[in-house]
Amino acid sequence: MLRGALAALLSIEHDIEVLGSFADGEQAFQAVGKRRPEILVADIEMPKMSGLELTARVRELYPETRVLILTTFARPGYLRRALEAGASGYLLKDRPSEELADAVRRVSRGERVVDPQLASQIWSAEKDPLTDRERVILRRAGDGETTAELARSLRLSEGTVRNYLSEAISKLHASNRIEAARIARNKGWL
Amino acid sequence: MLRGALAALLSIEHDIEVLGSFADGEQAFQAVGKRRPEILVADIEMPKMSGLELTARVRELYPETRVLILTTFARPGYLRRALEAGASGYLLKDRPSEELADAVRRVSRGERVVDPQLASQIWSAEKDPLTDRERVILRRAGDGETTAELARSLRLSEGTVRNYLSEAISKLHASNRIEAARIARNKGWL
DNA sequence: GTATCACCATGACAACTGTCATGCGATCGA
DNA sequence: TCGATCGCATGACAGTTGTCATGGTGATAC
């Protein structure tokens, strides 16, 4: 429904024509090959082929098509990878709806459109402080697995599991495993 | 942006007029009081006031306005609570975009519009076994609040708080507060 | 008017959780 | 090749969490 609604939003503009809309990255890629649009508007997290891979493949095979990423995720890591893949724009879904048509026009003129707040964050973004072990254990603990279950399935002592959690809790300035998991998830680290 | 796009989608239809669109439940409630629309389309999880509370208050004060819930969550618990609050329809965002205008028209005719798959689940769905106290405490504990914090802010002894959690854990067949909160959230009980 | 039920409330106790001191091996720059 | 650093691993200990037995209150049913 949301995809259909966004298509409707763009169709209203007289200088924009919507050639089609597709449920996953693979279908979109096929369609770009057939229709050769000026602009492709794509999400990042999609079934079958991610928006990042889609961008890279479209830019390589059909360089006349410019790609505008439209996504919910305000993650500097995604922005960086999108630009590296050759995207011309990165717009967040929580911006007012007027900005979409505007961004499409600017990308069509050859401009690069990047959410300003995100662009500034890309330099100052905190890096994930968790080690692999800590991340895995925190994720599973955050889903309700007990210390004992974790210790058994990872072949660690319970003390060790608790210690990783303790580390994670302190790195994230949380007061227990629950809060730590919530914080890490919010930052996109789990 | 998605709200704007959905508004655009409805505006295209000649027999539907969009009177406004609002960022949270409180603003929507104010606007309903002023504009008295035939139909209010609302999400459930919104800032400031949930769609369920919004529905109940709108139905009570302005019964001529019918409410259509439009949400991502295919949870029988939400559906049941929406209908109890007086909603005339419950539509999922992953349906094709054509269904929205259709649902609005049917609600306006006085029909009740409910996603069929979800409607069948509602009968087999378990009822929320939690008491009010249990629900509030489980929700906050699931966000990482400690027993001590809860006891202080609710003026209960720590033992009492732990007891509510213990009750909730056992009712939900969970093994700790984290899992209990996750289960309850999934069922739409928090 | 009293039996029953659901909800609210508490403390004692055992079990679990978070912290800290400690140690091991791998890697890396000096 | 040495010392420093990092990630992984452990157990002891204090503090927190979950369970259980118990009792209070008000609403409804008989």
CSV table of C-alpha atoms (C1' of nucleotides) in Angstrom, one decimal:
chain,number,residue,atom,x,y,z
A,1,MET,CA,0.0,0.0,0.0
A,2,LEU,CA,2.8,2.4,0.9
A,3,ARG,CA,4.5,1.9,-2.4
A,4,GLY,CA,1.2,2.5,-4.2
A,5,ALA,CA,0.7,5.7,-2.2
A,6,LEU,CA,4.2,7.0,-3.0
A,7,ALA,CA,3.5,6.3,-6.7
A,8,ALA,CA,0.3,8.3,-6.4
A,9,LEU,CA,2.1,11.1,-4.7
A,10,LEU,CA,4.6,11.4,-7.6
A,11,SER,CA,1.9,10.9,-10.3
A,12,ILE,CA,0.1,14.0,-9.1
A,13,GLU,CA,3.1,16.1,-10.3
A,14,HIS,CA,2.6,17.1,-13.9
A,15,ASP,CA,6.3,17.0,-14.7
A,16,ILE,CA,6.8,13.5,-13.3
A,17,GLU,CA,5.6,10.2,-14.9
A,18,VAL,CA,5.6,7.0,-12.9
A,19,LEU,CA,6.6,4.1,-15.2
A,20,GLY,CA,5.9,1.4,-12.7
A,21,SER,CA,6.3,0.1,-9.1
A,22,PHE,CA,7.6,-3.2,-8.0
A,23,ALA,CA,7.5,-5.4,-4.9
A,24,ASP,CA,11.2,-6.4,-4.7
A,25,GLY,CA,14.7,-5.5,-5.9
A,26,GLU,CA,14.8,-8.2,-8.6
A,27,GLN,CA,11.6,-7.1,-10.3
A,28,ALA,CA,12.7,-3.5,-10.1
A,29,PHE,CA,16.0,-4.4,-11.8
A,30,GLN,CA,14.3,-6.3,-14.6
A,31,ALA,CA,11.9,-3.3,-15.1
A,32,VAL,CA,14.8,-0.8,-15.3
A,33,GLY,CA,16.4,-2.9,-18.0
A,34,LYS,CA,13.2,-2.8,-20.1
A,35,ARG,CA,11.9,0.8,-19.5
A,36,ARG,CA,15.2,2.6,-18.9
A,37,PRO,CA,13.7,5.3,-16.6
A,38,GLU,CA,15.5,8.6,-15.9
A,39,ILE,CA,15.2,7.9,-12.2
A,40,LEU,CA,14.8,4.9,-10.0
A,41,VAL,CA,13.4,5.4,-6.5
A,42,ALA,CA,14.4,2.5,-4.2
A,43,ASP,CA,14.2,1.4,-0.6
A,44,ILE,CA,17.2,-0.3,1.0
A,45,GLU,CA,15.6,-3.2,2.9
A,46,MET,CA,13.7,-5.1,0.2
A,47,PRO,CA,13.1,-8.8,-0.5
A,48,LYS,CA,15.3,-10.7,-3.0
A,49,MET,CA,17.8,-7.8,-3.7
A,50,SER,CA,18.7,-5.0,-1.3
A,51,GLY,CA,18.5,-1.4,-2.5
A,52,LEU,CA,22.3,-1.1,-2.2
A,53,GLU,CA,22.9,-4.1,-4.5
A,54,LEU,CA,20.2,-2.8,-6.9
A,55,THR,CA,21.8,0.6,-7.0
A,56,ALA,CA,25.2,-0.8,-7.9
A,57,ARG,CA,23.9,-3.1,-10.6
A,58,VAL,CA,21.7,-0.4,-12.2
A,59,ARG,CA,24.6,2.1,-12.2
A,60,GLU,CA,26.8,-0.4,-13.9
A,61,LEU,CA,24.5,-1.6,-16.6
A,62,TYR,CA,22.3,1.4,-17.2
A,63,PRO,CA,24.3,4.5,-16.1
A,64,GLU,CA,21.7,6.9,-17.7
A,65,THR,CA,19.3,5.9,-14.9
A,66,ARG,CA,20.0,7.8,-11.6
A,67,VAL,CA,19.1,6.2,-8.3
A,68,LEU,CA,17.3,8.0,-5.4
A,69,ILE,CA,17.3,6.0,-2.2
A,70,LEU,CA,14.1,6.5,-0.1
A,71,THR,CA,14.2,4.7,3.2
A,72,THR,CA,13.3,4.8,6.9
A,73,PHE,CA,16.8,4.2,8.1
A,74,ALA,CA,18.7,7.2,9.3
A,75,ARG,CA,21.9,5.2,9.5
A,76,PRO,CA,25.2,6.8,8.4
A,77,GLY,CA,26.4,3.3,7.5
A,78,TYR,CA,23.6,2.9,5.0
A,79,LEU,CA,24.1,6.4,3.5
A,80,ARG,CA,27.8,5.8,3.0
A,81,ARG,CA,27.3,2.4,1.3
A,82,ALA,CA,24.5,3.9,-0.9
A,83,LEU,CA,26.7,6.7,-2.1
A,84,GLU,CA,29.6,4.3,-2.7
A,85,ALA,CA,27.2,2.2,-4.8
A,86,GLY,CA,26.5,5.2,-6.9
A,87,ALA,CA,23.2,6.6,-5.6
A,88,SER,CA,22.4,10.2,-6.5
A,89,GLY,CA,20.3,10.8,-3.5
A,90,TYR,CA,19.4,9.5,0.0
A,91,LEU,CA,16.0,10.7,1.4
A,92,LEU,CA,14.3,9.7,4.6
A,93,LYS,CA,10.7,8.6,4.8
A,94,ASP,CA,10.1,10.8,7.8
A,95,ARG,CA,10.6,14.0,5.8
A,96,PRO,CA,7.4,15.9,4.7
A,97,SER,CA,5.9,14.3,1.6
A,98,GLU,CA,6.6,17.4,-0.5
A,99,GLU,CA,10.3,16.7,-0.5
A,100,LEU,CA,9.9,13.6,-2.5
A,101,ALA,CA,8.9,15.2,-5.8
A,102,ASP,CA,11.4,17.9,-5.1
A,103,ALA,CA,14.2,15.4,-4.6
A,104,VAL,CA,13.3,13.6,-7.8
A,105,ARG,CA,13.5,16.9,-9.8
A,106,ARG,CA,16.8,17.8,-8.3
A,107,VAL,CA,18.3,14.3,-9.0
A,108,SER,CA,17.0,14.6,-12.5
A,109,ARG,CA,18.8,17.9,-12.9
A,110,GLY,CA,22.0,16.1,-11.9
A,111,GLU,CA,22.2,17.4,-8.4
A,112,ARG,CA,23.1,15.2,-5.5
A,113,VAL,CA,20.4,15.1,-2.8
A,114,VAL,CA,21.4,14.0,0.7
A,115,ASP,CA,19.5,14.4,4.0
A,116,PRO,CA,21.5,17.2,5.6
A,117,GLN,CA,21.3,15.9,9.2
A,118,LEU,CA,22.5,12.5,8.1
A,119,ALA,CA,25.2,14.0,5.9
A,120,SER,CA,26.7,15.7,8.9
A,121,GLN,CA,26.4,12.6,11.1
A,122,ILE,CA,28.4,10.5,8.6
A,123,TRP,CA,31.5,12.1,10.0
A,124,SER,CA,30.7,12.2,13.7
A,125,ALA,CA,28.8,8.8,13.9
A,126,GLU,CA,29.8,6.6,16.9
A,127,LYS,CA,31.1,3.3,15.9
A,128,ASP,CA,29.6,0.1,17.3
A,129,PRO,CA,31.7,-0.5,20.5
A,130,LEU,CA,30.6,-4.1,20.8
A,131,THR,CA,32.8,-7.2,20.1
A,132,ASP,CA,31.3,-10.0,18.1
A,133,ARG,CA,30.7,-12.1,21.2
A,134,GLU,CA,29.1,-9.2,23.0
A,135,ARG,CA,26.8,-8.4,20.1
A,136,VAL,CA,25.6,-12.0,19.7
A,137,ILE,CA,25.0,-12.5,23.4
A,138,LEU,CA,23.3,-9.2,23.8
A,139,ARG,CA,21.0,-9.8,20.9
A,140,ARG,CA,19.9,-13.2,22.2
A,141,ALA,CA,19.6,-12.0,25.8
A,142,GLY,CA,17.5,-9.1,24.6
A,143,ASP,CA,15.1,-11.7,23.1
A,144,GLY,CA,14.7,-13.3,26.5
A,145,GLU,CA,17.2,-16.2,26.4
A,146,THR,CA,18.5,-16.8,29.9
A,147,THR,CA,22.1,-16.8,30.9
A,148,ALA,CA,22.0,-20.6,31.3
A,149,GLU,CA,20.6,-21.2,27.8
A,150,LEU,CA,23.2,-18.9,26.3
A,151,ALA,CA,26.1,-20.6,28.2
A,152,ARG,CA,25.0,-24.0,27.1
A,153,SER,CA,24.5,-23.2,23.5
A,154,LEU,CA,27.8,-21.3,23.2
A,155,ARG,CA,29.7,-23.7,25.4
A,156,LEU,CA,30.7,-21.0,27.8
A,157,SER,CA,30.5,-20.8,31.6
A,158,GLU,CA,27.6,-18.8,32.9
A,159,GLY,CA,30.0,-16.4,34.4
A,160,THR,CA,31.5,-15.7,31.0
A,161,VAL,CA,28.1,-15.0,29.5
A,162,ARG,CA,27.3,-12.6,32.3
A,163,ASN,CA,30.6,-11.0,31.9
A,164,TYR,CA,30.0,-10.2,28.2
A,165,LEU,CA,26.6,-8.8,29.1
A,166,SER,CA,28.2,-6.7,31.9
A,167,GLU,CA,30.7,-5.3,29.3
A,168,ALA,CA,28.0,-4.5,26.9
A,169,ILE,CA,25.9,-2.9,29.6
A,170,SER,CA,28.8,-0.7,30.6
A,171,LYS,CA,29.8,0.2,27.0
A,172,LEU,CA,26.3,1.3,26.3
A,173,HIS,CA,25.8,3.1,29.6
A,174,ALA,CA,22.7,1.0,30.3
A,175,SER,CA,21.6,-0.2,33.7
A,176,ASN,CA,20.7,-3.8,32.8
A,177,ARG,CA,20.7,-6.2,29.8
A,178,ILE,CA,17.2,-5.1,28.7
A,179,GLU,CA,18.1,-1.5,28.4
A,180,ALA,CA,21.4,-2.3,26.7
A,181,ALA,CA,19.7,-4.4,24.1
A,182,ARG,CA,17.2,-1.6,23.4
A,183,ILE,CA,19.9,1.0,23.0
A,184,ALA,CA,22.0,-1.2,20.7
A,185,ARG,CA,19.0,-2.1,18.5
A,186,ASN,CA,18.1,1.6,18.2
A,187,LYS,CA,21.6,2.4,17.0
A,188,GLY,CA,21.4,-0.4,14.4
A,189,TRP,CA,24.1,-2.5,16.1
A,190,LEU,CA,22.3,-5.7,16.6
B,1,MET,CA,6.0,11.3,4.2
B,2,LEU,CA,4.0,8.1,4.2
B,3,ARG,CA,1.1,10.0,5.8
B,4,GLY,CA,1.3,12.6,3.0
B,5,ALA,CA,1.4,9.9,0.4
B,6,LEU,CA,-1.7,8.2,1.8
B,7,ALA,CA,-3.5,11.5,1.8
B,8,ALA,CA,-2.4,12.0,-1.9
B,9,LEU,CA,-3.7,8.5,-2.6
B,10,LEU,CA,-7.2,9.4,-1.2
B,11,SER,CA,-7.2,12.9,-2.7
B,12,ILE,CA,-7.1,11.4,-6.2
B,13,GLU,CA,-10.5,9.8,-5.7
B,14,HIS,CA,-13.2,12.3,-6.8
B,15,ASP,CA,-15.7,11.2,-4.2
B,16,ILE,CA,-13.2,11.6,-1.3
B,17,GLU,CA,-12.0,14.8,0.2
B,18,VAL,CA,-9.0,14.9,2.6
B,19,LEU,CA,-9.6,17.5,5.3
B,20,GLY,CA,-6.2,17.2,6.9
B,21,SER,CA,-3.5,15.0,8.1
B,22,PHE,CA,-1.7,15.0,11.5
B,23,ALA,CA,1.5,13.9,13.1
B,24,ASP,CA,0.1,12.4,16.3
B,25,GLY,CA,-3.0,11.3,18.1
B,26,GLU,CA,-3.5,14.4,20.0
B,27,GLN,CA,-3.4,16.7,17.0
B,28,ALA,CA,-5.8,14.4,15.2
B,29,PHE,CA,-8.2,14.5,18.1
B,30,GLN,CA,-8.2,18.3,18.2
B,31,ALA,CA,-8.8,18.4,14.4
B,32,VAL,CA,-11.7,16.0,14.6
B,33,GLY,CA,-13.3,18.3,17.1
B,34,LYS,CA,-13.0,21.3,14.8
B,35,ARG,CA,-13.7,19.7,11.4
B,36,ARG,CA,-16.0,16.9,12.3
B,37,PRO,CA,-15.0,14.6,9.4
B,38,GLU,CA,-17.2,11.7,8.2
B,39,ILE,CA,-14.3,9.4,8.5
B,40,LEU,CA,-11.0,9.4,10.5
B,41,VAL,CA,-8.2,7.1,9.2
B,42,ALA,CA,-5.8,6.4,12.1
B,43,ASP,CA,-2.7,4.3,12.8
B,44,ILE,CA,-2.4,2.5,16.1
B,45,GLU,CA,1.1,3.2,17.3
B,46,MET,CA,1.4,7.0,17.2
B,47,PRO,CA,3.1,9.5,19.4
B,48,LYS,CA,1.2,11.2,22.3
B,49,MET,CA,-2.1,9.2,21.9
B,50,SER,CA,-2.5,5.7,20.6
B,51,GLY,CA,-4.9,5.0,17.8
B,52,LEU,CA,-7.0,2.9,20.2
B,53,GLU,CA,-7.4,5.7,22.7
B,54,LEU,CA,-8.0,8.2,19.9
B,55,THR,CA,-10.8,5.9,18.6
B,56,ALA,CA,-12.5,5.6,21.9
B,57,ARG,CA,-12.4,9.4,22.6
B,58,VAL,CA,-13.6,10.3,19.1
B,59,ARG,CA,-16.5,7.7,19.2
B,60,GLU,CA,-17.6,9.1,22.6
B,61,LEU,CA,-17.4,12.8,21.8
B,62,TYR,CA,-18.1,12.8,18.1
B,63,PRO,CA,-20.1,9.7,17.3
B,64,GLU,CA,-20.9,10.9,13.7
B,65,THR,CA,-17.2,10.4,12.8
B,66,ARG,CA,-16.4,6.8,11.9
B,67,VAL,CA,-12.9,5.5,12.5
B,68,LEU,CA,-10.9,3.3,10.1
B,69,ILE,CA,-7.7,1.9,11.6
B,70,LEU,CA,-4.9,1.5,9.1
B,71,THR,CA,-1.8,-0.1,10.5
B,72,THR,CA,1.1,-2.5,9.9
B,73,PHE,CA,0.2,-4.8,12.8
B,74,ALA,CA,-1.7,-8.0,12.0
B,75,ARG,CA,-2.4,-8.7,15.7
B,76,PRO,CA,-5.7,-10.1,16.8
B,77,GLY,CA,-5.3,-8.3,20.1
B,78,TYR,CA,-5.1,-4.9,18.4
B,79,LEU,CA,-8.1,-5.7,16.2
B,80,ARG,CA,-10.2,-6.7,19.1
B,81,ARG,CA,-9.3,-3.6,21.1
B,82,ALA,CA,-9.9,-1.5,18.0
B,83,LEU,CA,-13.4,-2.9,17.6
B,84,GLU,CA,-14.1,-2.6,21.3
B,85,ALA,CA,-13.1,1.0,21.1
B,86,GLY,CA,-15.6,1.5,18.4
B,87,ALA,CA,-13.6,1.4,15.2
B,88,SER,CA,-15.6,0.7,12.0
B,89,GLY,CA,-12.7,-0.8,10.1
B,90,TYR,CA,-9.3,-2.4,10.5
B,91,LEU,CA,-7.1,-2.4,7.4
B,92,LEU,CA,-3.5,-3.6,7.0
B,93,LYS,CA,-0.8,-1.5,5.3
B,94,ASP,CA,0.5,-4.5,3.3
B,95,ARG,CA,-2.7,-4.7,1.3
B,96,PRO,CA,-2.7,-3.2,-2.3
B,97,SER,CA,-3.1,0.6,-2.3
B,98,GLU,CA,-6.5,0.3,-4.1
B,99,GLU,CA,-8.1,-1.1,-1.0
B,100,LEU,CA,-7.7,2.0,1.0
B,101,ALA,CA,-10.2,4.2,-1.0
B,102,ASP,CA,-12.5,1.2,-1.2
B,103,ALA,CA,-12.4,0.7,2.6
B,104,VAL,CA,-13.1,4.4,3.2
B,105,ARG,CA,-16.2,4.2,0.9
B,106,ARG,CA,-17.5,1.1,2.6
B,107,VAL,CA,-17.0,2.5,6.1
B,108,SER,CA,-18.8,5.7,4.9
B,109,ARG,CA,-21.7,3.6,3.8
B,110,GLY,CA,-21.9,2.2,7.3
B,111,GLU,CA,-20.3,-1.2,6.5
B,112,ARG,CA,-17.8,-2.7,8.8
B,113,VAL,CA,-14.5,-3.4,7.1
B,114,VAL,CA,-12.1,-5.9,8.6
B,115,ASP,CA,-9.2,-7.7,7.1
B,116,PRO,CA,-10.6,-11.2,6.5
B,117,GLN,CA,-7.6,-13.3,7.6
B,118,LEU,CA,-7.3,-11.3,10.8
B,119,ALA,CA,-11.1,-11.5,11.4
B,120,SER,CA,-11.0,-15.3,11.4
B,121,GLN,CA,-8.1,-15.2,13.9
B,122,ILE,CA,-10.0,-13.1,16.4
B,123,TRP,CA,-12.2,-16.0,17.5
B,124,SER,CA,-9.4,-18.4,18.1
B,125,ALA,CA,-7.2,-15.7,19.6
B,126,GLU,CA,-6.4,-15.9,23.3
B,127,LYS,CA,-7.7,-13.1,25.4
B,128,ASP,CA,-5.2,-10.9,27.3
B,129,PRO,CA,-4.8,-12.6,30.7
B,130,LEU,CA,-3.0,-9.7,32.3
B,131,THR,CA,-4.5,-7.4,34.9
B,132,ASP,CA,-3.9,-3.7,34.6
B,133,ARG,CA,-1.2,-3.6,37.1
B,134,GLU,CA,0.6,-6.5,35.5
B,135,ARG,CA,0.3,-5.0,32.1
B,136,VAL,CA,1.7,-1.6,33.1
B,137,ILE,CA,4.6,-3.1,35.1
B,138,LEU,CA,5.5,-5.6,32.4
B,139,ARG,CA,5.5,-2.9,29.7
B,140,ARG,CA,7.9,-0.7,31.7
B,141,ALA,CA,10.1,-3.6,32.8
B,142,GLY,CA,10.3,-4.6,29.2
B,143,ASP,CA,11.7,-1.2,28.4
B,144,GLY,CA,14.5,-1.7,30.9
B,145,GLU,CA,13.1,-0.1,34.1
B,146,THR,CA,14.4,-1.8,37.1
B,147,THR,CA,12.3,-3.3,39.9
B,148,ALA,CA,13.5,-0.5,42.3
B,149,GLU,CA,12.5,2.2,39.8
B,150,LEU,CA,9.1,0.7,39.3
B,151,ALA,CA,8.5,0.3,43.0
B,152,ARG,CA,9.5,3.9,43.7
B,153,SER,CA,7.4,5.4,41.0
B,154,LEU,CA,4.3,3.2,41.7
B,155,ARG,CA,4.7,3.4,45.5
B,156,LEU,CA,4.8,-0.3,45.9
B,157,SER,CA,7.3,-2.5,47.7
B,158,GLU,CA,9.9,-4.2,45.5
B,159,GLY,CA,8.4,-7.5,46.4
B,160,THR,CA,5.1,-6.5,45.1
B,161,VAL,CA,6.5,-5.4,41.8
B,162,ARG,CA,8.4,-8.6,41.4
B,163,ASN,CA,5.2,-10.5,42.3
B,164,TYR,CA,3.3,-8.9,39.4
B,165,LEU,CA,6.1,-9.7,37.1
B,166,SER,CA,6.2,-13.3,38.4
B,167,GLU,CA,2.4,-13.5,37.7
B,168,ALA,CA,2.8,-12.1,34.2
B,169,ILE,CA,5.7,-14.5,33.5
B,170,SER,CA,3.8,-17.5,34.5
B,171,LYS,CA,0.6,-16.4,32.7
B,172,LEU,CA,2.6,-16.0,29.5
B,173,HIS,CA,4.6,-19.2,29.9
B,174,ALA,CA,7.8,-17.1,29.7
B,175,SER,CA,11.0,-17.8,31.6
B,176,ASN,CA,11.8,-14.2,32.6
B,177,ARG,CA,10.4,-10.6,32.3
B,178,ILE,CA,12.2,-10.0,29.0
B,179,GLU,CA,10.6,-12.9,27.2
B,180,ALA,CA,7.2,-12.1,28.8
B,181,ALA,CA,7.3,-8.6,27.5
B,182,ARG,CA,8.2,-9.8,24.0
B,183,ILE,CA,5.4,-12.3,24.0
B,184,ALA,CA,2.8,-9.8,25.3
B,185,ARG,CA,4.0,-7.2,22.7
B,186,ASN,CA,3.7,-9.6,19.9
B,187,LYS,CA,0.2,-10.4,20.9
B,188,GLY,CA,-0.7,-6.8,21.1
B,189,TRP,CA,-1.4,-6.8,24.8
B,190,LEU,CA,1.0,-4.0,25.8
C,1,DG,C1',-25.2,-11.8,54.7
C,2,DT,C1',-22.0,-14.6,53.2
C,3,DA,C1',-19.4,-17.4,49.8
C,4,DT,C1',-16.7,-16.8,45.9
C,5,DC,C1',-13.8,-14.6,42.9
C,6,DA,C1',-10.6,-11.3,41.0
C,7,DC,C1',-7.3,-8.0,42.0
C,8,DC,C1',-3.9,-5.8,44.9
C,9,DA,C1',-0.2,-6.1,48.3
C,10,DT,C1',3.6,-8.0,51.2
C,11,DG,C1',8.0,-10.6,52.8
C,12,DA,C1',11.1,-14.7,53.0
C,13,DC,C1',13.9,-17.5,50.3
C,14,DA,C1',16.2,-19.6,46.5
C,15,DA,C1',17.9,-18.6,42.0
C,16,DC,C1',19.7,-15.6,38.8
C,17,DT,C1',22.3,-11.3,37.4
C,18,DG,C1',25.9,-7.8,37.1
C,19,DT,C1',30.6,-6.5,38.7
C,20,DC,C1',35.3,-7.1,39.5
C,21,DA,C1',39.9,-9.1,39.7
C,22,DT,C1',42.3,-12.2,37.2
C,23,DG,C1',44.5,-14.9,33.5
C,24,DC,C1',45.4,-16.6,28.5
C,25,DG,C1',46.7,-16.2,23.8
C,26,DA,C1',46.9,-13.4,19.4
C,27,DT,C1',48.3,-9.3,17.1
C,28,DC,C1',50.9,-5.3,16.3
C,29,DG,C1',53.9,-1.4,16.4
C,30,DA,C1',58.5,0.0,18.3
D,1,DT,C1',61.5,-9.6,20.4
D,2,DC,C1',59.4,-7.2,23.6
D,3,DG,C1',55.7,-4.7,25.8
D,4,DA,C1',51.1,-3.1,25.0
D,5,DT,C1',46.7,-3.9,23.8
D,6,DC,C1',42.5,-6.5,22.6
D,7,DG,C1',39.2,-10.1,22.7
D,8,DC,C1',38.0,-14.2,25.0
D,9,DA,C1',37.3,-16.8,29.3
D,10,DT,C1',36.6,-17.8,34.4
D,11,DG,C1',34.9,-17.7,39.4
D,12,DA,C1',33.8,-15.1,43.8
D,13,DC,C1',30.7,-11.9,45.6
D,14,DA,C1',27.0,-8.7,46.4
D,15,DG,C1',22.9,-7.2,44.6
D,16,DT,C1',18.6,-8.1,42.0
D,17,DT,C1',15.0,-11.2,40.3
D,18,DG,C1',11.4,-14.8,40.4
D,19,DT,C1',8.5,-17.9,43.4
D,20,DC,C1',5.6,-19.0,46.9
D,21,DA,C1',2.7,-18.7,51.0
D,22,DT,C1',-0.2,-15.5,52.9
D,23,DG,C1',-3.6,-11.9,53.7
D,24,DG,C1',-6.6,-7.6,52.5
D,25,DT,C1',-10.4,-5.5,49.8
D,26,DG,C1',-14.5,-4.9,46.9
D,27,DA,C1',-17.8,-6.7,43.5
D,28,DT,C1',-21.1,-10.3,42.2
D,29,DA,C1',-23.8,-14.3,42.9
D,30,DC,C1',-26.7,-17.0,45.7
